[in-house]
Coordinates of C-alpha atoms in Angstrom, one line a residue:
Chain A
X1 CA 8.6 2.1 -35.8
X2 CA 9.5 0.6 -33.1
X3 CA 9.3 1.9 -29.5
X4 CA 11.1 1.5 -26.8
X5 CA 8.6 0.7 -24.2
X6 CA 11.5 1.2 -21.3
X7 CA 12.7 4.3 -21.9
X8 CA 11.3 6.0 -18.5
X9 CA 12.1 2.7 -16.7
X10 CA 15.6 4.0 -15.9
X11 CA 16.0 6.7 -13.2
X12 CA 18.6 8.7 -15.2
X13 CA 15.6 9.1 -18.1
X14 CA 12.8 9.2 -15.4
X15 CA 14.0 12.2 -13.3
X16 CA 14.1 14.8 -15.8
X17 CA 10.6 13.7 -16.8
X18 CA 9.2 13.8 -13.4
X19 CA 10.5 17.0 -13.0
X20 CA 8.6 18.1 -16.3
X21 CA 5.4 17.1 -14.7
X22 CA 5.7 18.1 -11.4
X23 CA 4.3 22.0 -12.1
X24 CA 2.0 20.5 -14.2
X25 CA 0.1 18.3 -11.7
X26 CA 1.0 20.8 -8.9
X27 CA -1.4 23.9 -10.9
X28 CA -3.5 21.1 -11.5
X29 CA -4.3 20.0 -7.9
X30 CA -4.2 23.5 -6.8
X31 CA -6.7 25.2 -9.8
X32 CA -8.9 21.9 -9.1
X33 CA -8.9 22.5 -5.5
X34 CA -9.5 26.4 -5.9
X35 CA -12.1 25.7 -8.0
X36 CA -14.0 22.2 -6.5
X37 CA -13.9 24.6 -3.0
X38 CA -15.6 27.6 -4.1
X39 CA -18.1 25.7 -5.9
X40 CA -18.7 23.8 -2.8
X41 CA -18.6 26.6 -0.4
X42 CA -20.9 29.8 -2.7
X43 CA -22.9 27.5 -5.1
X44 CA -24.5 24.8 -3.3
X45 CA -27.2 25.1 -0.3
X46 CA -26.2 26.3 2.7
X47 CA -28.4 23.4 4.9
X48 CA -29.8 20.1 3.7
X49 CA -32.8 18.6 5.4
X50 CA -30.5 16.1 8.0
X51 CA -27.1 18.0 7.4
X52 CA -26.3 21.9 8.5
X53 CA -23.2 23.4 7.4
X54 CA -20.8 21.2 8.3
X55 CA -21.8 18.8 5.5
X56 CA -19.0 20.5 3.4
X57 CA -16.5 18.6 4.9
X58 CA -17.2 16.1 2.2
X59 CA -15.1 17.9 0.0
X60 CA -11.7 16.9 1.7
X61 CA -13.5 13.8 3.3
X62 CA -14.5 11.6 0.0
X63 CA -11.1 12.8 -1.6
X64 CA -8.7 11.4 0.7
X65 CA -10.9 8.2 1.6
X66 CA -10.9 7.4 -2.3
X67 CA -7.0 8.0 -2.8
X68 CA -5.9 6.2 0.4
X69 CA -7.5 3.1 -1.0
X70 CA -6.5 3.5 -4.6
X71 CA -2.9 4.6 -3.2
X72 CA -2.4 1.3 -1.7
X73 CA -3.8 -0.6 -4.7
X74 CA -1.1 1.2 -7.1
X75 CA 1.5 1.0 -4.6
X76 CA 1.2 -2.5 -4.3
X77 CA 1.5 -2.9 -8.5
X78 CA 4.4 -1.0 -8.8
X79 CA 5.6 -3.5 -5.6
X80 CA 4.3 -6.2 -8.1
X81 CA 6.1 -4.6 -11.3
X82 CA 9.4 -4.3 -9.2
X83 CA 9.6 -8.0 -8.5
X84 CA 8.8 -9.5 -10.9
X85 CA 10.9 -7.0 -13.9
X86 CA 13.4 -6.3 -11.4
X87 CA 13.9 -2.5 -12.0
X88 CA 14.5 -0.3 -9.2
X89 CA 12.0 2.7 -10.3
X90 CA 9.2 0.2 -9.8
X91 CA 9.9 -0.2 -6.1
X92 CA 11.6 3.7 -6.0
X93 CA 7.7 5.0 -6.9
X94 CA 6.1 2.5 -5.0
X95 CA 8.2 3.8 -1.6
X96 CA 7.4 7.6 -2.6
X97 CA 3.2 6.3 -2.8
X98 CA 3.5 5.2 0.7
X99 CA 3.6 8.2 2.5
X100 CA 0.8 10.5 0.6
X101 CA -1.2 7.1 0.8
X102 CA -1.0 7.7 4.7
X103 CA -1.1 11.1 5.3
X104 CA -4.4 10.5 2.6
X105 CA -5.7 7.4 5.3
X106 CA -5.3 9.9 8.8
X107 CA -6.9 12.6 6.9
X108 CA -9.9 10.3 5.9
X109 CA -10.0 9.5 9.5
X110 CA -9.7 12.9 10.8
X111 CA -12.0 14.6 8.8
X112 CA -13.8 11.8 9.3
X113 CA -13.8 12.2 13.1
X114 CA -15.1 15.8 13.1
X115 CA -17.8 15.1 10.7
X116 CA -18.9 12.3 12.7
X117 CA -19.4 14.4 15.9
X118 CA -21.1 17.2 14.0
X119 CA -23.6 15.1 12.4
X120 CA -23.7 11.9 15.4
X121 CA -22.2 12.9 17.9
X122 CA -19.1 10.8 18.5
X123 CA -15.8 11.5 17.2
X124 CA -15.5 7.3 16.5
X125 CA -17.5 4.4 16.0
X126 CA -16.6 0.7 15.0
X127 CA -18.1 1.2 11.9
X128 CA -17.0 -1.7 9.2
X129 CA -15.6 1.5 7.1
X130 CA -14.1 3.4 9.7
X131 CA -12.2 0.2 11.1
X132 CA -11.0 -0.8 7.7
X133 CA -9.8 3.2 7.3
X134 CA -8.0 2.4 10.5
X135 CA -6.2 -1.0 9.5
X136 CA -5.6 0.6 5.9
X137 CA -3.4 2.6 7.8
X138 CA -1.6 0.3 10.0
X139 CA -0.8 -1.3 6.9
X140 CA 1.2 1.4 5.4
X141 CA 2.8 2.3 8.6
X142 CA 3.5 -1.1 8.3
X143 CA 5.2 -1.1 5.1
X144 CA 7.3 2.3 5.6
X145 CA 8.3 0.8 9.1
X146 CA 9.5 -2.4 7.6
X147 CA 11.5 0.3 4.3
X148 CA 12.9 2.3 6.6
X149 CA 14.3 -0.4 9.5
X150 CA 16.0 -2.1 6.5
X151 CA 19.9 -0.8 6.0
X152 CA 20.5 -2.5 2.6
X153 CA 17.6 -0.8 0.2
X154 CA 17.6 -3.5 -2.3
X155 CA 16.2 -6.0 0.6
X156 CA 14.3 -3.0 2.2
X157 CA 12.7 -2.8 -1.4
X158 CA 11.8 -5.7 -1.7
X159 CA 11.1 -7.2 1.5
X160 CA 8.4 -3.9 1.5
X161 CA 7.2 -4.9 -1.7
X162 CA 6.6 -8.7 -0.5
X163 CA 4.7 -7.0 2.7
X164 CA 2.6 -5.0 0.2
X165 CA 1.3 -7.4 -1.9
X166 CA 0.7 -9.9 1.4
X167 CA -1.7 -6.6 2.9
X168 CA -3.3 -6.6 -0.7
X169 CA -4.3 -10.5 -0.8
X170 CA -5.9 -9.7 3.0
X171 CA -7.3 -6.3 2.7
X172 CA -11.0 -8.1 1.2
X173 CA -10.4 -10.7 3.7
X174 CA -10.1 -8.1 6.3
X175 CA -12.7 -5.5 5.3
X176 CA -15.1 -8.4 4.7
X177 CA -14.5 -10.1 8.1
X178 CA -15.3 -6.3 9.7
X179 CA -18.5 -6.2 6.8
X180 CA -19.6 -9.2 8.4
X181 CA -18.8 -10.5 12.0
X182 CA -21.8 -12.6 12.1
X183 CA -21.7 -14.8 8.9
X184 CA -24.9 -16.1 9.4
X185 CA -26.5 -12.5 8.4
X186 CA -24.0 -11.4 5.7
X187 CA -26.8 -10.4 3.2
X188 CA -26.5 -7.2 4.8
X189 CA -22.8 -7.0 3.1
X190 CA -23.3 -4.0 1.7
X191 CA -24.5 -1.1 3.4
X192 CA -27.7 1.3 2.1
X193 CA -25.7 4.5 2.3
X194 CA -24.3 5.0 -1.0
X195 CA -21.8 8.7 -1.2
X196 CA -22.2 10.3 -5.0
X197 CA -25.4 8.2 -5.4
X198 CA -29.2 8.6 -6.5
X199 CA -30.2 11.8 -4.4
X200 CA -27.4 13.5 -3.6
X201 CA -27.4 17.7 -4.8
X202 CA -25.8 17.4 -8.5
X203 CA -23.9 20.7 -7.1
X204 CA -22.4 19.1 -4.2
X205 CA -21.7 15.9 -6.1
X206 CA -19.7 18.3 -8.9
X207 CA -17.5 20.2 -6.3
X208 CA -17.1 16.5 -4.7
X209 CA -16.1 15.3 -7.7
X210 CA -14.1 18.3 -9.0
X211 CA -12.3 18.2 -5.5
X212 CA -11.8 14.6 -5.3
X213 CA -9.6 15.3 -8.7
X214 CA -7.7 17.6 -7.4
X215 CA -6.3 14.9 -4.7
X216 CA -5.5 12.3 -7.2
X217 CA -3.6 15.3 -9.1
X218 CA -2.1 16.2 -6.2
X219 CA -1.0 12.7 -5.5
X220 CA 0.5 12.2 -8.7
X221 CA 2.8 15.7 -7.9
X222 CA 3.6 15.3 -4.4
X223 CA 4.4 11.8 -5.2
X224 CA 6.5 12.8 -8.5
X225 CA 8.4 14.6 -6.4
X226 CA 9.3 12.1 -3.8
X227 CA 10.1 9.9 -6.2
X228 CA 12.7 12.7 -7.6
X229 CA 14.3 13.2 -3.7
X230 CA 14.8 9.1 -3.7
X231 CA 16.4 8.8 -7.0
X232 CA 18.9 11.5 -6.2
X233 CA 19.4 9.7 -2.9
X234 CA 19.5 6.2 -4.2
X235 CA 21.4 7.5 -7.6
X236 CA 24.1 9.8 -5.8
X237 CA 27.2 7.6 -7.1
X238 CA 26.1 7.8 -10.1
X239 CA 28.1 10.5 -12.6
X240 CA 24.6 11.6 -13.8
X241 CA 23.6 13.0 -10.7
X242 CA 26.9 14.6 -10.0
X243 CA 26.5 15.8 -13.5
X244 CA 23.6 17.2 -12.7
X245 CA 24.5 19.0 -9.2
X246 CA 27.7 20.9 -11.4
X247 CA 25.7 21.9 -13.6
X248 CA 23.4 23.6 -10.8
X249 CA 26.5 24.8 -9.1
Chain B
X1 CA 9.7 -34.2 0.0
X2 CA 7.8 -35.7 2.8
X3 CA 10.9 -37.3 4.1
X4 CA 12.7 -33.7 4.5
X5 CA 9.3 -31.8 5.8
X6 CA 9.3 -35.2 8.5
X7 CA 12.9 -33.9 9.0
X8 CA 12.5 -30.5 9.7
X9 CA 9.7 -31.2 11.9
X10 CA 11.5 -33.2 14.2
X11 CA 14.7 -31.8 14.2
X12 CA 12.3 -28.7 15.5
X13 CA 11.0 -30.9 18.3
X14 CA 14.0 -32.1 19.2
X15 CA 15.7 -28.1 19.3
X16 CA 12.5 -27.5 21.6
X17 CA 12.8 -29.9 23.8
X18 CA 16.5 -29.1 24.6
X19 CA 15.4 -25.9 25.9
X20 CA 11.8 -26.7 27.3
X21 CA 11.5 -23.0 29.1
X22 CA 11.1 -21.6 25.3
X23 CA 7.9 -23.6 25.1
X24 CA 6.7 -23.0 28.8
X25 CA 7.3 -18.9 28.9
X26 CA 4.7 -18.6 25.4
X27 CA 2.4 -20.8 27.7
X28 CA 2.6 -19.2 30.7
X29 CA 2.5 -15.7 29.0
X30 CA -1.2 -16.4 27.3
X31 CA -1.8 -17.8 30.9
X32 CA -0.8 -14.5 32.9
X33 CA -2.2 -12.1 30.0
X34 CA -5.6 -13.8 30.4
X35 CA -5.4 -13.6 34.4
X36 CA -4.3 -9.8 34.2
X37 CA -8.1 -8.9 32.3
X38 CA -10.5 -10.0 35.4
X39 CA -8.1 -8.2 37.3
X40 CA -7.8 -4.9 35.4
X41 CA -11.8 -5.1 34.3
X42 CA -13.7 -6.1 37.6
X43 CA -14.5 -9.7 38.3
X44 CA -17.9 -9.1 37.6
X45 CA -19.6 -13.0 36.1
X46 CA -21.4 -11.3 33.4
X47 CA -18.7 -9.1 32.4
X48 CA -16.0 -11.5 32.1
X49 CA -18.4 -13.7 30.3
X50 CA -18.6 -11.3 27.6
X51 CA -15.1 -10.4 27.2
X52 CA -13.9 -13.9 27.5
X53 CA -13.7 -14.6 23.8
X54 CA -12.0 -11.5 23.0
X55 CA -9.5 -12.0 25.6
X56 CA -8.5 -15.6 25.0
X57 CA -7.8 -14.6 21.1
X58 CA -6.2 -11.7 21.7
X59 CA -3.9 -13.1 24.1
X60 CA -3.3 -15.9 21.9
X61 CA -2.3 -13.3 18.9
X62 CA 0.0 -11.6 21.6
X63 CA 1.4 -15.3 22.5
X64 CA 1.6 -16.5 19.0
X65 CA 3.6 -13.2 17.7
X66 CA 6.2 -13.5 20.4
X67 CA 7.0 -16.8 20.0
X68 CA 7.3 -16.0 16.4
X69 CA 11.2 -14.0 16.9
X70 CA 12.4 -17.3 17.6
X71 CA 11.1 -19.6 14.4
X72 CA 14.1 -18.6 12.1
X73 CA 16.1 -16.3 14.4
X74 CA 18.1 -19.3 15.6
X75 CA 19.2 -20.8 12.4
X76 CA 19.9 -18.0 10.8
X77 CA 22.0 -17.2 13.4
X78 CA 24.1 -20.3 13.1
X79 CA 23.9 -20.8 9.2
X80 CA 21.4 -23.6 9.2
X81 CA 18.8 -21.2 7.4
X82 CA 21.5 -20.5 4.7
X83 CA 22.1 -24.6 4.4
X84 CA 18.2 -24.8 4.3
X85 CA 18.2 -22.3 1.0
X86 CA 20.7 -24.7 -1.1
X87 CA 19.1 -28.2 -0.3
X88 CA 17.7 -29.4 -3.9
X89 CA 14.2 -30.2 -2.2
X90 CA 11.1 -27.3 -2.3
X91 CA 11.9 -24.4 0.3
X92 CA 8.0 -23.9 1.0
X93 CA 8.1 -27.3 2.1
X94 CA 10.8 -27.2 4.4
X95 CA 9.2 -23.8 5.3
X96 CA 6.5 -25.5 5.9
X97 CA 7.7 -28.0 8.5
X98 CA 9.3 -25.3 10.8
X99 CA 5.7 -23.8 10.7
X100 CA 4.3 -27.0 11.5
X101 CA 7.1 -27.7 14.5
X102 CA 6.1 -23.9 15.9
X103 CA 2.8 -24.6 15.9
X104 CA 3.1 -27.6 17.6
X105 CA 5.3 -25.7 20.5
X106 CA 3.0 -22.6 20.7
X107 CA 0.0 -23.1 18.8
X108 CA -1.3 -26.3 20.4
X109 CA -0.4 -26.1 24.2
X110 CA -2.7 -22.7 23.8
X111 CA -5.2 -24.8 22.5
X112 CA -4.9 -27.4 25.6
X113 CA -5.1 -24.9 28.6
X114 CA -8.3 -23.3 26.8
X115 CA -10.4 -24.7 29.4
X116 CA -8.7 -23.1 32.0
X117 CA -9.5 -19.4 30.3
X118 CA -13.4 -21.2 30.6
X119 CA -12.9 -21.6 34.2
X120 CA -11.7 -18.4 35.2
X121 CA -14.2 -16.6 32.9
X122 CA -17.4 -18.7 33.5
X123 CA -18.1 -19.9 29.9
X124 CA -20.3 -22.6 30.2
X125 CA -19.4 -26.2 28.7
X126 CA -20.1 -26.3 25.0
X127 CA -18.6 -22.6 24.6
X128 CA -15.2 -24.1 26.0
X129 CA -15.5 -26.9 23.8
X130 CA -16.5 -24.5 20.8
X131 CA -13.3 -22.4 21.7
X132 CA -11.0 -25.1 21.7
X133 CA -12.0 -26.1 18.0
X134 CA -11.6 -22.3 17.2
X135 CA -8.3 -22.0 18.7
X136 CA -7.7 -25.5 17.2
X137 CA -8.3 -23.8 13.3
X138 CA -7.5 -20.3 14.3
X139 CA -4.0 -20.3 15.7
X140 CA -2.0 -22.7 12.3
X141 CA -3.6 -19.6 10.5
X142 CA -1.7 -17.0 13.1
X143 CA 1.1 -19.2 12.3
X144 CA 1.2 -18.9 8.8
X145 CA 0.6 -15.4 8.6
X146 CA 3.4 -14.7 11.1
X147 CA 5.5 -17.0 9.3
X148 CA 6.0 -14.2 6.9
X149 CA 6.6 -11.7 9.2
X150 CA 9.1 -13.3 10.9
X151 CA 11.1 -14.0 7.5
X152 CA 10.6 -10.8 6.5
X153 CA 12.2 -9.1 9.3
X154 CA 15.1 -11.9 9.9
X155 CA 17.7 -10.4 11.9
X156 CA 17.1 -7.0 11.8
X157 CA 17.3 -4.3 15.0
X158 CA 13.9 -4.0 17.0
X159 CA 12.4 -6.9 14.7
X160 CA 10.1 -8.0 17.5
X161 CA 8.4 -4.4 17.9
X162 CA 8.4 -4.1 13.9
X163 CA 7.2 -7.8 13.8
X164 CA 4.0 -6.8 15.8
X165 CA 3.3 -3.7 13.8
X166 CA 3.1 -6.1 10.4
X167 CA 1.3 -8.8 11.7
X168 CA -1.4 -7.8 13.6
X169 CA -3.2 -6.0 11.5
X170 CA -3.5 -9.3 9.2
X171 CA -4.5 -11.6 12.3
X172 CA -8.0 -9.3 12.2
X173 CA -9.6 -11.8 10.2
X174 CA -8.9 -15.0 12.5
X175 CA -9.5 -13.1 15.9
X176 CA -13.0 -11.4 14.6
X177 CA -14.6 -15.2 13.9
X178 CA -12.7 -17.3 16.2
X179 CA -13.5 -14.6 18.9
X180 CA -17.3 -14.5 16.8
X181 CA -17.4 -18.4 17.0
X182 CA -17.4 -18.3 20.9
X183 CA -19.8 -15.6 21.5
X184 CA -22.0 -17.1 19.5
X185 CA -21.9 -20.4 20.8
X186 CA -22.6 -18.8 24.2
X187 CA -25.8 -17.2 22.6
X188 CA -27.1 -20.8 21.0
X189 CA -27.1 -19.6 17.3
X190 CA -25.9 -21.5 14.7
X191 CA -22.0 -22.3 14.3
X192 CA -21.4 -23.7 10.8
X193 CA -20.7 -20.6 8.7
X194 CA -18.0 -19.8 11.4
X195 CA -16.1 -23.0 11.0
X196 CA -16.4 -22.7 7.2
X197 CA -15.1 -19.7 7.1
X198 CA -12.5 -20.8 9.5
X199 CA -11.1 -23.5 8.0
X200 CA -11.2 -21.5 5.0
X201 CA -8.5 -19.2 6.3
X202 CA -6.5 -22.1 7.4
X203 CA -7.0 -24.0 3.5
X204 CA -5.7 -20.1 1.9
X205 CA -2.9 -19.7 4.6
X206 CA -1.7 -22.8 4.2
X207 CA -1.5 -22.5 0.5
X208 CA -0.3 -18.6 0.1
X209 CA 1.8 -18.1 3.1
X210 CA 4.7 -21.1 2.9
X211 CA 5.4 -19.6 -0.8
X212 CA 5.5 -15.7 0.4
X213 CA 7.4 -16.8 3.3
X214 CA 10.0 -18.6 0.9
X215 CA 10.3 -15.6 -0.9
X216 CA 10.7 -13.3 2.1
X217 CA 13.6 -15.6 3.3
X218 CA 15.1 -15.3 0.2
X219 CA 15.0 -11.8 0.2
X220 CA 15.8 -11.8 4.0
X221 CA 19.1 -13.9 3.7
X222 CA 20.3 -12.8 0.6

């Protein structure tokens, strides 16, 4: 048998099958999220020795900071897959990534700011992971600035996609050069803290988990569905989609 | 090859020197932003000491990323960029040798007036010297990068502002050691790892960027 390993490469296929998992990621993220929070909130301790309360903020915190760095990487493959096979879903899903990979990156930062001046004070600090945060986030307004100054989308596309896969060669370069200002004391690359390691409370670390989950789920729906408004956008010539609108009246 | 990278190069010079003020306002723009930071920050010795590394590279990245509008604005304006596309010979080559001529024009006169940031800022002798060499490997790499940049938004409305919000995020890199190369110098620590890594920027740039920013023109002019 053979099979036809570009079936869902075409938008006219794609879009019905998006559509089909939209609800299903949606319930996903939202059970997930339900569920990772009221673990969090009733079944773990309410202080640990150096954190009070607000150490919950983990919960969204490590969530968004782990998909706005995976979001980039993906969005930058599909960038990858659209130049190099040419098809236009490629580059269509990597556009929808770009905007849950920022709102993702400002609220890793936000949350990120409160739990910083809860637990040391200050709302910011240059910290190598913070900083990188930050850039990570000039890079995709970088990317959607550069999509959406474009007229013509097949150059926006790909002139997008070329930007994407420039900020993926630099993003070690840049988080390393932030690691390690002083290259004469870059042993201390990595740093000691170490989130979901050794002695963390397995509780918190399930809810974390269970949470963190939820984002990627919700990713995959809000971005399903982006990636639905761009086809019908990009596609509207096409007698499929005006197929499709008679038949919803 | 060399021949038509020799060719572009000087057919660059020549373009520049027809309009000298092109190469004198990027000048005179590091110059001012530089003179603006005492100004704004106190004139305090110790002070402007400090921040003199900082300053002098991020002016340079301000300098650098204006100048950049210009490297293929021009020709693709008047069609050369499109003849440039069809000639048999390597685009990153010829891509290349416009990179080269705009570094020459705005790259290396920033370089040359370096000691006059060391002046107004107090460094002492061997950090002005140690600055110079950064700028010397640091701003080809500013080139490069922004090489892509500019190809990538070739022509289109607000490009400069847009320009600046791709770019500068990707200059991080150079500015943190070249800026790191200076203060260190000032403190008497050792400066080898800095070059190294330096020139290592330069050696990836100058491999990886003339190929993306082949590919953006392509895309770009299209």
């Amino acid at each position: 048998m053979s099979i036809n390993w570009f079936k869902y490469s075409s938008p006219a296929t794609f879009y019905p099958l998006a559509g089909k998992m939209v609800p299903f990621f949606g319930w996903l993220a939202a059970i997930l999220m339900a569920g990772g929070l009221y673990w969090g909130f009733f079944e773990t301790p309410d202080r640990l020795s150096d954190q009070k309360e607000y150490y919950r903020i983990i919960y969204i915190h490590v969530g968004a900071a782990w998909m706005s760095m995976w979001l980039y990487i993906v969005m930058a493959a599909w960038a990858l897959a659209g130049l190099v096979f040419q098809t236009r879903l490629s580059f269509m899903i990597a556009k929808a990534i770009a905007p849950t990979g920022a709102i993702a990156t400002f609220l890793a930062l936000w949350t990120g700011a409160f739990w910083g001046k809860t637990s040391w004070g200050t709302w910011w600090d240059w910290d190598p992971r913070m900083t990188s945060e930050l850039i990570l986030l000039f890079l995709y307004m970088g990317y959607m600035a550069l999509q959406s100054a474009i007229d013509d989308p097949r150059r926006a596309d790909r002139a997008a996609a070329l930007l994407a896969l420039v900020g993926l060669v630099c993003v070690p370069i840049i988080f390393w050069s932030i690691n390690c200002p002083d290259p004469n004391e870059c042993a201390a690359l990595h740093q000691t803290s170490n989130p979901g390691g050794g002695n963390m409370e397995p509780n918190i670390l399930i809810a974390m988990l269970v949470t963190a989950f939820a984002f990627w789920m919700y990713s995959f729906a809000a971005i399903l569905m982006r990636v639905r408004n761009i086809i019908l956008e990009r596609e509207r010539h096409t007698t499929w989609v005006n197929e499709l609108l008679e038949e919803k009246g | 090859m060399f021949k038509a990278f020799r060719c572009i190069v000087m057919r660059d010079l020549t373009l520049a020197m027809r309009r000298r003020t092109d190469v004198l306002t990027t000048l005179f723009f590091f110059i001012i932003v530089v003179s603006l930071f005492p100004l704004g920050a106190g004139t305090e010795k110790m002070i402007l000491q400090k921040i003199a590394p900082g300053v002098a590279w991020v002016a340079a990245l301000l300098a650098s990323m204006l100048a950049l509008e210009r490297l293929f604005a021009s020709d693709f304006a008047d069609g050369t960029l499109e003849q440039l596309l069809l000639t048999p010979q390597p685009l990153f080559v010829l891509v290349l040798g416009k990179i080269f001529a705009h570094w020459l024009l705005t790259g290396l006169p920033l370089v040359l007036i370096a000691p006059l940031v060391g002046l107004q800022y107090y460094l002492p002798g061997d950090a002005v010297i140690t600055m110079m060499l950064a700028l010397l490997i640091g701003t080809p790499v500013l080139s490069l990068i922004g090489a892509i940049g500019a190809a990538l938004t070739l022509g289109l409305r607000g490009g400069g502002i847009l320009l600046s919000l791709l770019i500068l995020p990707l200059y991080i890199p150079v500015m943190v050691y070249g800026a790191g190369v200076v203060s260190a110098s000032a403190m008497g620590t050792d400066l080898q790892a800095y070059f190294s890594i330096l020139s290592g920027f330069l050696i990836l740039a100058l491999v990886l960027s003339p190929i993306a920013t082949a590919a953006a023109l392509r895309i770009s002019v299209e």
